[in-house]
C-alpha angles and dihedrals in degrees: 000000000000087000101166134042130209093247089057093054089055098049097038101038121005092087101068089028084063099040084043082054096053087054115100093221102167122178117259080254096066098031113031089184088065095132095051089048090048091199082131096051093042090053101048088045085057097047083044095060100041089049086059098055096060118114104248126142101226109014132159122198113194128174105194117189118191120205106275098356124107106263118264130204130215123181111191116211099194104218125260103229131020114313139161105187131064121234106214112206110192140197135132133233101206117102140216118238119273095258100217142320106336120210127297105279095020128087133172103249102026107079128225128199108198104179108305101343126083125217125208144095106284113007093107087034099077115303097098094066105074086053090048100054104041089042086057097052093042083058094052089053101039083054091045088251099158113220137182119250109294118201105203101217103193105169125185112217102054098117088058083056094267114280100160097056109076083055097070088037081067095043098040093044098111091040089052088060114183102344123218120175141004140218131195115197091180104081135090136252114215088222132011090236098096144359112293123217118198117211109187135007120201121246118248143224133190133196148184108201112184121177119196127192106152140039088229139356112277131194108286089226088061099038110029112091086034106045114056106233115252089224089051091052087041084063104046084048086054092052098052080063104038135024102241092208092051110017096234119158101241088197113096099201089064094054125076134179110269114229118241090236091063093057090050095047090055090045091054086039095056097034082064093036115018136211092001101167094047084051112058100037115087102225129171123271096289107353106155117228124212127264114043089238138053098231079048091064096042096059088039089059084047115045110001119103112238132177122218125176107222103183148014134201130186092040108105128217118279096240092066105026113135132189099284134140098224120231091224149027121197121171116178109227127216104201108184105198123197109282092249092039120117109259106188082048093051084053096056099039087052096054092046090053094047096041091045115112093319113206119264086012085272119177105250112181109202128194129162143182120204135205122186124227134232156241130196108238109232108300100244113227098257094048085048093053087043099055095039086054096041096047091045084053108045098022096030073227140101111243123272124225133211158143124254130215099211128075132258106186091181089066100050081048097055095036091059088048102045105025090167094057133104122243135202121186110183130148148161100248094129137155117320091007089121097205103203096001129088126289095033111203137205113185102209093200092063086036085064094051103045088054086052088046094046091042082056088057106035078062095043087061090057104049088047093061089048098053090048093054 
């Protein structure tokens, strides 16, 4: 059911995907000044209008903004036979900050187009998805497909792990209806030779550790010797949450018992592909990766806890630092929990560590934002059936399935609402797609594909409900 072409997707959506592209919309995380910048709002008012030109016979397009919360669309498609659930397709629209000086040619909010792939900060992540999914279901209606009624969730503060979001479940939950079935658009493929289904996401924390120990910055000569170092204290705190030899997270809450099933799936995942994490990162001439095997690694990517520090503040540039003795130290931390672990009790556990008789009785200011993981409840037969035949037509290939090591904070939402549902994370976040680095890809070819696989589905599901009337 090979339903949209490449050439469709240009001429019906590359347009507002590119100018969508060339908007600085960051996430309330990375530009706290978001709603005088109204690159939020620009961006969900593009994605809004579009969404109303779409040739669907009974369509609602609905920008709701709650009072201090960044704005969410939801575009309502009404089904075109008789239905009773409600098929919730999901993506975001908020972006994470370029990272640092992209490529010559490329740049985070000009977008490139270098034969079918796309280059700019947020077109993978996730600004593809709104496109896709309407686009899917303007296929299945354009071919006569019938489908039950799709509610288009786009939100706008995922990348800062999604606080605004509970907040319009709560107030959508009557519009939502019965759900029964949802679709992540937001998650990544391992190749771009099939539809990827992710199967669990780890859980994240982040966190801002700053460590005082002086008013004001003084001569090194006069303080050093006296005065402990910020940076020193920074590391015995950092050690309290990771083994520096091993990189083990020492913190139990963010740790959870790996099932059996998972392990199996990344063996049968690296006896096809190989070592796929060591490919597709672009470390240095010998570095050596953890884990000895590459099912280890993969495991490790997917279900192990890791700390990263992602950035760092008080430390000046190394083309004017002095001999000073700094006044403070922050690092901003990336904790990536289990997928099952607890993540508001790995918060917790993590400021308790870090605030707990701290060395030199420095002063050490802790915040943190949380997102749960996830797991994907049990695949029922005829989802199964759908995505196998959805991933062989539009793909020529069977579905792969895998675990993720980013966050997805929608689908832990959602899973504690509708246990019983059944869930689909798939995504185009593929090699080379560089999610939150620099030169962000979307490869339009695999984008094509993924809206045909997910318009297979999206029928399926109907078809499904009729035939358990």
């Amino acid at each position: 059911m090979a339903l949209l072409s490449l050439e469709d997707f240009e001429e019906r959506a590359l347009a507002p995907l590119l100018e969508y592209a060339s908007l600085p919309c960051l996430s309330p995380m990375f530009d706290d000044q978001w709603v005088t910048h109204g690159y939020l709002d620009q961006a969900m008012n593009l994605a809004a209008g579009w969404a109303r030109q779409r040739a669907l016979a009974d369509l609602d397009v609905a920008v709701h903004r709650l009072e201090g919360r960044t704005p969410l669309l939801a575009v309502t498609v009404g089904a075109t036979g008789p239905a009773d659930t409600t098929t919730v397709l999901y993506g975001h629209l908020d972006k994470q900050p370029p990272l640092g000086e992209w490529s010559d040619g490329l740049a985070p909010f000009t977008p490139v187009r270098r034969e079918n792939r796309i280059y700019a900060r947020g077109v993978a992540d996730d600004g593809y998805a709104v496109f896709a999914a309407l686009l899917a279901l303007e296929s299945l209606e354009e071919n006569g497909i019938p489908h039950g009624r799709c509610v288009v969730l786009i939100e706008a503060s995922e990348e800062s792990s999604s606080p605004d979001l509970d907040a319009y479940l709560d107030y959508l939950r009557d519009h939502l209806g019965t759900v029964g079935l949802m679709i992540c658009l937001d998650s990544g493929a391992l190749s771009y030779d099939r539809l990827w289904v992710t199967t669990s996401l780890r859980g994240v924390v982040n966190v801002d550790l700053t460590v005082r120990v002086l008013e004001r910055g003084v001569h090194s000569g006069t303080a050093s010797g006296a005065v402990p170092s910020s940076f020193r204290v920074l590391r015995e705190l950092l050690d309290r949450v990771e083994d520096a030899t091993t990189g083990e997270v020492l913190i139990a809450q963010c740790h959870a018992p790996i099932p059996e099933a998972h392990v199996l799936a990344a063996r049968a995942v690296t006896a096809e592909f190989g070592d796929v994490v060591a490919d597709e990162l672009p470390v240095v001439e010998g570095l050596t990766l953890m884990g000895e095997l590459p099912e280890d690694r993969l495991v490790r990517r997917t279900w192990h806890p890791a700390l990263s520090v992602v950035g760092m503040g008080g430390i000046p540039d190394p083309a004017i630092a002095g001999n000073v003795l700094r006044p403070f130290t922050t690092a901003v931390l990336s904790v990536r929990l289990a997928p099952s672990a607890d993540a508001t009790e790995a918060a917790r556990a993590l400021t308790e560590t870090l605030t707990r008789d701290v060395p030199s009785h420095a002063h050490v200011e802790v915040t943190t934002h949380s997102g749960s993981g996830w797991v994907a409840p049990p695949t029922a037969p005829w989802l199964a059936a759908a995505l196998d035949a959805g991933s062989r037509d539009a793909f020529a290939h069977a579905p792969g399935f895998a675990g993720e090591g980013g966050s997805i904070p929608f689908l832990a939402s959602l899973g504690a609402r509708y246990p019983d549902v059944q869930f689909v994370a798939t995504g185009v976040l593929g090699p080379e797609s560089n999610a939150h680095g620099i030169d962000e890809m979307l490869d339009l070819d695999a984008t094509v594909r993924v809206i045909n696989a997910v318009a297979t589905v999206v029928a399926a599901a109907y078809e499904h409900e009729r035939a358990d009337r």
